PDB file of C-alpha atoms in Angstrom:
ATOM      1  CA  MET A   1     -20.963   5.231  12.682  1.00 72.00           C
ATOM      2  CA  SER A   2     -17.363   6.432  12.562  1.00 88.00           C
ATOM      3  CA  TRP A   3     -16.640  10.124  12.068  1.00 91.00           C
ATOM      4  CA  LYS A   4     -14.899   9.278   8.790  1.00 89.00           C
ATOM      5  CA  ARG A   5     -18.020   7.645   7.386  1.00 93.00           C
ATOM      6  CA  ALA A   6     -20.158  10.559   8.600  1.00 94.00           C
ATOM      7  CA  VAL A   7     -18.072  13.170   6.747  1.00 93.00           C
ATOM      8  CA  GLU A   8     -17.809  10.948   3.653  1.00 93.00           C
ATOM      9  CA  GLU A   9     -21.617  10.825   3.475  1.00 93.00           C
ATOM     10  CA  LEU A  10     -21.763  14.627   3.530  1.00 93.00           C
ATOM     11  CA  ALA A  11     -19.718  14.754   0.308  1.00 92.00           C
ATOM     12  CA  LEU A  12     -21.695  12.139  -1.649  1.00 91.00           C
ATOM     13  CA  PRO A  13     -23.708  13.174  -4.722  1.00 90.00           C
ATOM     14  CA  ALA A  14     -27.348  13.868  -3.842  1.00 82.00           C
ATOM     15  CA  ASP A  15     -29.929  11.625  -5.549  1.00 82.00           C
ATOM     16  CA  GLY A  16     -27.799  10.697  -8.570  1.00 76.00           C
ATOM     17  CA  ARG A  17     -26.767  14.289  -9.237  1.00 84.00           C
ATOM     18  CA  VAL A  18     -23.318  15.635  -9.959  1.00 86.00           C
ATOM     19  CA  PRO A  19     -21.006  15.310  -6.934  1.00 86.00           C
ATOM     20  CA  PRO A  20     -20.443  18.509  -4.969  1.00 89.00           C
ATOM     21  CA  ALA A  21     -17.240  20.494  -5.539  1.00 87.00           C
ATOM     22  CA  PHE A  22     -16.167  19.881  -1.947  1.00 89.00           C
ATOM     23  CA  LYS A  23     -14.653  16.665  -0.624  1.00 88.00           C
ATOM     24  CA  ALA A  24     -15.101  14.802   2.656  1.00 89.00           C
ATOM     25  CA  TYR A  25     -12.026  16.498   4.112  1.00 86.00           C
ATOM     26  CA  HIS A  26     -13.689  19.898   3.535  1.00 90.00           C
ATOM     27  CA  ALA A  27     -16.606  18.720   5.699  1.00 93.00           C
ATOM     28  CA  ALA A  28     -14.228  17.513   8.422  1.00 91.00           C
ATOM     29  CA  VAL A  29     -12.227  20.757   8.401  1.00 89.00           C
ATOM     30  CA  ALA A  30     -15.433  22.831   8.400  1.00 92.00           C
ATOM     31  CA  LEU A  31     -16.660  20.948  11.476  1.00 93.00           C
ATOM     32  CA  LEU A  32     -13.308  21.476  13.183  1.00 90.00           C
ATOM     33  CA  MET A  33     -13.273  25.179  12.365  1.00 89.00           C
ATOM     34  CA  ILE A  34     -16.849  25.730  13.514  1.00 93.00           C
ATOM     35  CA  GLY A  35     -16.198  23.710  16.672  1.00 92.00           C
ATOM     36  CA  ARG A  36     -13.134  25.752  17.564  1.00 88.00           C
ATOM     37  CA  GLU A  37     -14.307  29.207  16.477  1.00 87.00           C
ATOM     38  CA  GLN A  38     -18.080  29.216  16.894  1.00 85.00           C
ATOM     39  CA  PRO A  39     -19.950  31.060  15.686  1.00 90.00           C
ATOM     40  CA  LEU A  40     -18.253  30.965  12.300  1.00 90.00           C
ATOM     41  CA  GLY A  41     -19.586  32.471   9.087  1.00 89.00           C
ATOM     42  CA  ARG A  42     -19.461  31.167   5.561  1.00 88.00           C
ATOM     43  CA  TYR A  43     -17.056  33.846   4.332  1.00 89.00           C
ATOM     44  CA  GLU A  44     -14.372  32.631   6.748  1.00 88.00           C
ATOM     45  CA  LEU A  45     -15.058  29.078   5.603  1.00 88.00           C
ATOM     46  CA  CYS A  46     -14.735  30.107   1.925  1.00 87.00           C
ATOM     47  CA  GLN A  47     -11.344  31.662   2.565  1.00 84.00           C
ATOM     48  CA  ASN A  48      -9.950  28.875   4.698  1.00 82.00           C
ATOM     49  CA  LEU A  49     -11.331  25.908   2.762  1.00 82.00           C
ATOM     50  CA  SER A  50     -10.396  27.359  -0.653  1.00 80.00           C
ATOM     51  CA  ILE A  51     -13.779  26.477  -2.157  1.00 86.00           C
ATOM     52  CA  GLY A  52     -16.416  28.776  -3.604  1.00 88.00           C
ATOM     53  CA  GLU A  53     -19.302  30.371  -1.775  1.00 91.00           C
ATOM     54  CA  GLY A  54     -21.853  28.145  -3.521  1.00 92.00           C
ATOM     55  CA  SER A  55     -19.992  25.028  -2.398  1.00 92.00           C
ATOM     56  CA  VAL A  56     -19.777  26.350   1.156  1.00 93.00           C
ATOM     57  CA  ARG A  57     -23.528  27.059   1.153  1.00 94.00           C
ATOM     58  CA  THR A  58     -24.168  23.488  -0.021  1.00 93.00           C
ATOM     59  CA  LEU A  59     -21.811  22.125   2.634  1.00 94.00           C
ATOM     60  CA  LEU A  60     -23.479  24.194   5.369  1.00 95.00           C
ATOM     61  CA  ARG A  61     -26.920  23.062   4.200  1.00 95.00           C
ATOM     62  CA  ARG A  62     -25.820  19.428   4.361  1.00 94.00           C
ATOM     63  CA  LEU A  63     -24.293  19.916   7.811  1.00 96.00           C
ATOM     64  CA  THR A  64     -27.548  21.538   8.947  1.00 96.00           C
ATOM     65  CA  ASP A  65     -29.728  18.824   7.384  1.00 95.00           C
ATOM     66  CA  ALA A  66     -27.599  16.154   9.096  1.00 96.00           C
ATOM     67  CA  GLY A  67     -28.137  17.911  12.422  1.00 97.00           C
ATOM     68  CA  TYR A  68     -24.492  18.848  13.031  1.00 97.00           C
ATOM     69  CA  ILE A  69     -24.789  22.646  12.943  1.00 96.00           C
ATOM     70  CA  THR A  70     -27.349  25.364  13.431  1.00 94.00           C
ATOM     71  CA  ALA A  71     -27.382  29.012  12.374  1.00 91.00           C
ATOM     72  CA  ASP A  72     -26.707  31.533  15.127  1.00 88.00           C
ATOM     73  CA  GLY A  73     -28.558  34.454  13.578  1.00 85.00           C
ATOM     74  CA  ARG A  74     -26.255  36.561  11.441  1.00 86.00           C
ATOM     75  CA  GLN A  75     -23.236  35.574  13.527  1.00 89.00           C
ATOM     76  CA  GLY A  76     -22.565  32.307  11.733  1.00 91.00           C
ATOM     77  CA  GLN A  77     -22.852  28.620  12.515  1.00 93.00           C
ATOM     78  CA  ARG A  78     -22.666  26.721  15.805  1.00 95.00           C
ATOM     79  CA  LEU A  79     -22.401  23.030  16.522  1.00 96.00           C
ATOM     80  CA  THR A  80     -25.473  21.224  17.811  1.00 96.00           C
ATOM     81  CA  LYS A  81     -25.151  18.485  20.448  1.00 97.00           C
ATOM     82  CA  ARG A  82     -24.862  15.970  17.610  1.00 97.00           C
ATOM     83  CA  GLY A  83     -22.206  18.164  15.992  1.00 96.00           C
ATOM     84  CA  GLU A  84     -20.328  18.422  19.288  1.00 96.00           C
ATOM     85  CA  ASN A  85     -20.278  14.618  19.510  1.00 96.00           C
ATOM     86  CA  LEU A  86     -18.876  14.335  15.970  1.00 95.00           C
ATOM     87  CA  PHE A  87     -16.355  17.110  16.723  1.00 94.00           C
ATOM     88  CA  ALA A  88     -15.198  15.171  19.812  1.00 94.00           C
ATOM     89  CA  GLN A  89     -14.694  12.021  17.718  1.00 93.00           C
ATOM     90  CA  ILE A  90     -12.643  13.909  15.130  1.00 90.00           C
ATOM     91  CA  ILE A  91     -10.359  15.629  17.645  1.00 89.00           C
ATOM     92  CA  GLU A  92      -9.710  12.296  19.320  1.00 86.00           C
ATOM     93  CA  ASP A  93      -7.875  11.232  16.123  1.00 83.00           C
ATOM     94  CA  VAL A  94      -6.768  14.695  14.954  1.00 79.00           C
ATOM     95  CA  PRO A  95      -6.346  16.706  18.169  1.00 78.00           C
ATOM     96  CA  MET A  96      -4.675  19.717  16.633  1.00 75.00           C
ATOM     97  CA  GLY A  97      -4.895  21.600  13.377  1.00 71.00           C
ATOM     98  CA  LEU A  98      -3.690  25.119  12.803  1.00 69.00           C
ATOM     99  CA  PHE A  99      -2.774  27.620  10.144  1.00 72.00           C
ATOM    100  CA  LEU A 100       0.920  28.441  10.022  1.00 75.00           C
ATOM    101  CA  ASP A 101       2.546  31.684   8.938  1.00 78.00           C
ATOM    102  CA  LEU A 102       5.673  30.321   7.277  1.00 79.00           C
ATOM    103  CA  GLY A 103       6.331  33.194   4.908  1.00 78.00           C
ATOM    104  CA  THR A 104       8.837  32.274   2.222  1.00 80.00           C
ATOM    105  CA  LEU A 105       9.301  28.717   3.495  1.00 77.00           C
ATOM    106  CA  THR A 106       6.246  27.650   1.501  1.00 76.00           C
ATOM    107  CA  VAL A 107       5.390  27.884  -2.158  1.00 73.00           C
ATOM    108  CA  PHE A 108       1.696  28.488  -1.483  1.00 71.00           C
ATOM    109  CA  LYS A 109      -0.219  31.249   0.281  1.00 70.00           C
ATOM    110  CA  TYR A 110      -1.495  29.134   3.175  1.00 68.00           C
ATOM    111  CA  ALA A 111       0.155  26.490   5.303  1.00 72.00           C
ATOM    112  CA  TYR A 112      -1.836  24.194   7.554  1.00 71.00           C
ATOM    113  CA  ALA A 113      -0.614  21.591  10.019  1.00 74.00           C
ATOM    114  CA  SER A 114      -2.492  18.665  11.526  1.00 75.00           C
ATOM    115  CA  LEU A 115      -1.365  16.471  14.372  1.00 75.00           C
ATOM    116  CA  VAL A 116      -2.590  12.916  13.854  1.00 78.00           C
ATOM    117  CA  ARG A 117      -2.038  10.458  16.678  1.00 77.00           C
ATOM    118  CA  GLY A 118      -1.476   6.737  16.441  1.00 78.00           C
ATOM    119  CA  ARG A 119      -1.029   6.485  12.671  1.00 77.00           C
ATOM    120  CA  ALA A 120       2.764   6.690  12.206  1.00 78.00           C
ATOM    121  CA  GLU A 121       2.953   3.028  11.218  1.00 80.00           C
ATOM    122  CA  ARG A 122       0.835   3.814   8.144  1.00 79.00           C
ATOM    123  CA  VAL A 123       3.386   6.292   6.789  1.00 79.00           C
ATOM    124  CA  VAL A 124       6.239   4.664   4.891  1.00 77.00           C
ATOM    125  CA  ASP A 125       7.845   7.628   3.132  1.00 77.00           C
ATOM    126  CA  GLY A 126       5.167  10.345   2.883  1.00 78.00           C
ATOM    127  CA  VAL A 127       4.860  10.051  -0.901  1.00 80.00           C
ATOM    128  CA  ARG A 128       1.405   8.481  -0.656  1.00 81.00           C
ATOM    129  CA  GLN A 129       0.195  11.375   1.523  1.00 77.00           C
ATOM    130  CA  ARG A 130       1.626  13.927  -0.911  1.00 76.00           C
ATOM    131  CA  ASP A 131       0.052  12.149  -3.871  1.00 79.00           C
ATOM    132  CA  GLU A 132      -3.319  12.010  -2.099  1.00 76.00           C
ATOM    133  CA  ALA A 133      -3.142  15.772  -1.429  1.00 73.00           C
ATOM    134  CA  ILE A 134      -2.608  16.352  -5.157  1.00 73.00           C
ATOM    135  CA  ILE A 135      -5.373  13.902  -6.153  1.00 73.00           C
ATOM    136  CA  GLN A 136      -7.800  15.620  -3.776  1.00 68.00           C
ATOM    137  CA  GLY A 137      -7.337  18.961  -5.494  1.00 64.00           C
ATOM    138  CA  GLY A 138      -4.105  20.302  -4.101  1.00 62.00           C
ATOM    139  CA  CYS A 139      -2.350  20.553  -7.450  1.00 55.00           C
ATOM    140  CA  ASN A 140      -1.184  24.146  -8.037  1.00 61.00           C
ATOM    141  CA  ARG A 141      -2.772  25.252  -4.740  1.00 61.00           C
ATOM    142  CA  ALA A 142      -1.290  23.048  -2.050  1.00 63.00           C
ATOM    143  CA  GLY A 143       1.089  20.287  -1.274  1.00 66.00           C
ATOM    144  CA  ALA A 144       1.767  17.991   1.615  1.00 73.00           C
ATOM    145  CA  THR A 145       4.786  17.237   3.721  1.00 77.00           C
ATOM    146  CA  THR A 146       4.489  14.390   6.191  1.00 78.00           C
ATOM    147  CA  LEU A 147       6.611  14.336   9.320  1.00 79.00           C
ATOM    148  CA  VAL A 148       6.544  11.329  11.638  1.00 80.00           C
ATOM    149  CA  MET A 149       7.722  11.301  15.247  1.00 80.00           C
ATOM    150  CA  LYS A 150       9.793   8.156  15.870  1.00 79.00           C
ATOM    151  CA  ARG A 151      11.627   7.674  19.154  1.00 81.00           C
ATOM    152  CA  GLY A 152      11.431  11.408  19.849  1.00 83.00           C
ATOM    153  CA  MET A 153      12.793  12.448  16.440  1.00 82.00           C
ATOM    154  CA  LEU A 154      10.917  14.037  13.549  1.00 81.00           C
ATOM    155  CA  VAL A 155      11.443  11.995  10.401  1.00 78.00           C
ATOM    156  CA  MET A 156      10.591  13.267   6.926  1.00 74.00           C
TER     157      MET A 156
END
C-alpha cells in the first residue's frame, strides 16, 4: 500500500460515524514530526498541527492502533518499525519540511515549507495548490504559495 493510501485511511470516519476533525495531511505531518523529533508529545502536535487536543488524541490512537507509533512513557510518541517504514516512504517523496520564521512576510502566525521532488510537471500555476489549501481548512488560518524549480530558477 502506498503511504498516501495509508494516511488517507487514518482520516476516514470510523464505522459510519462522523469524520474526524483532522485530515489525511495531519496524519502525514504528525508521522513526519514524530519521526524527526521522537519522542514527541501531543501538546507539541496540537500547536503545530493547529487542531484540538481531542483530535490529536484520536489521531494518536489511530496511529497506535495501526501500529505506526508507540507511547514512550510520559515522554511522548515514538515510531515503531512499521512507522519507520511509512516515514521512509513519505520522506522519499517529501524529503524536507520545516517551520519558517518569516516575521512580517506572512499574514499568518506560522509558515511551513515542504520540498516535494519529482512533481513539478503537475503544477501549472499554483492556483490549484492554493485552492486545495483553502478547501482543506486553511481559510483564515493559512495559505499556500507554490514555487517550482525549472532549469535552476524558482518560478512562482
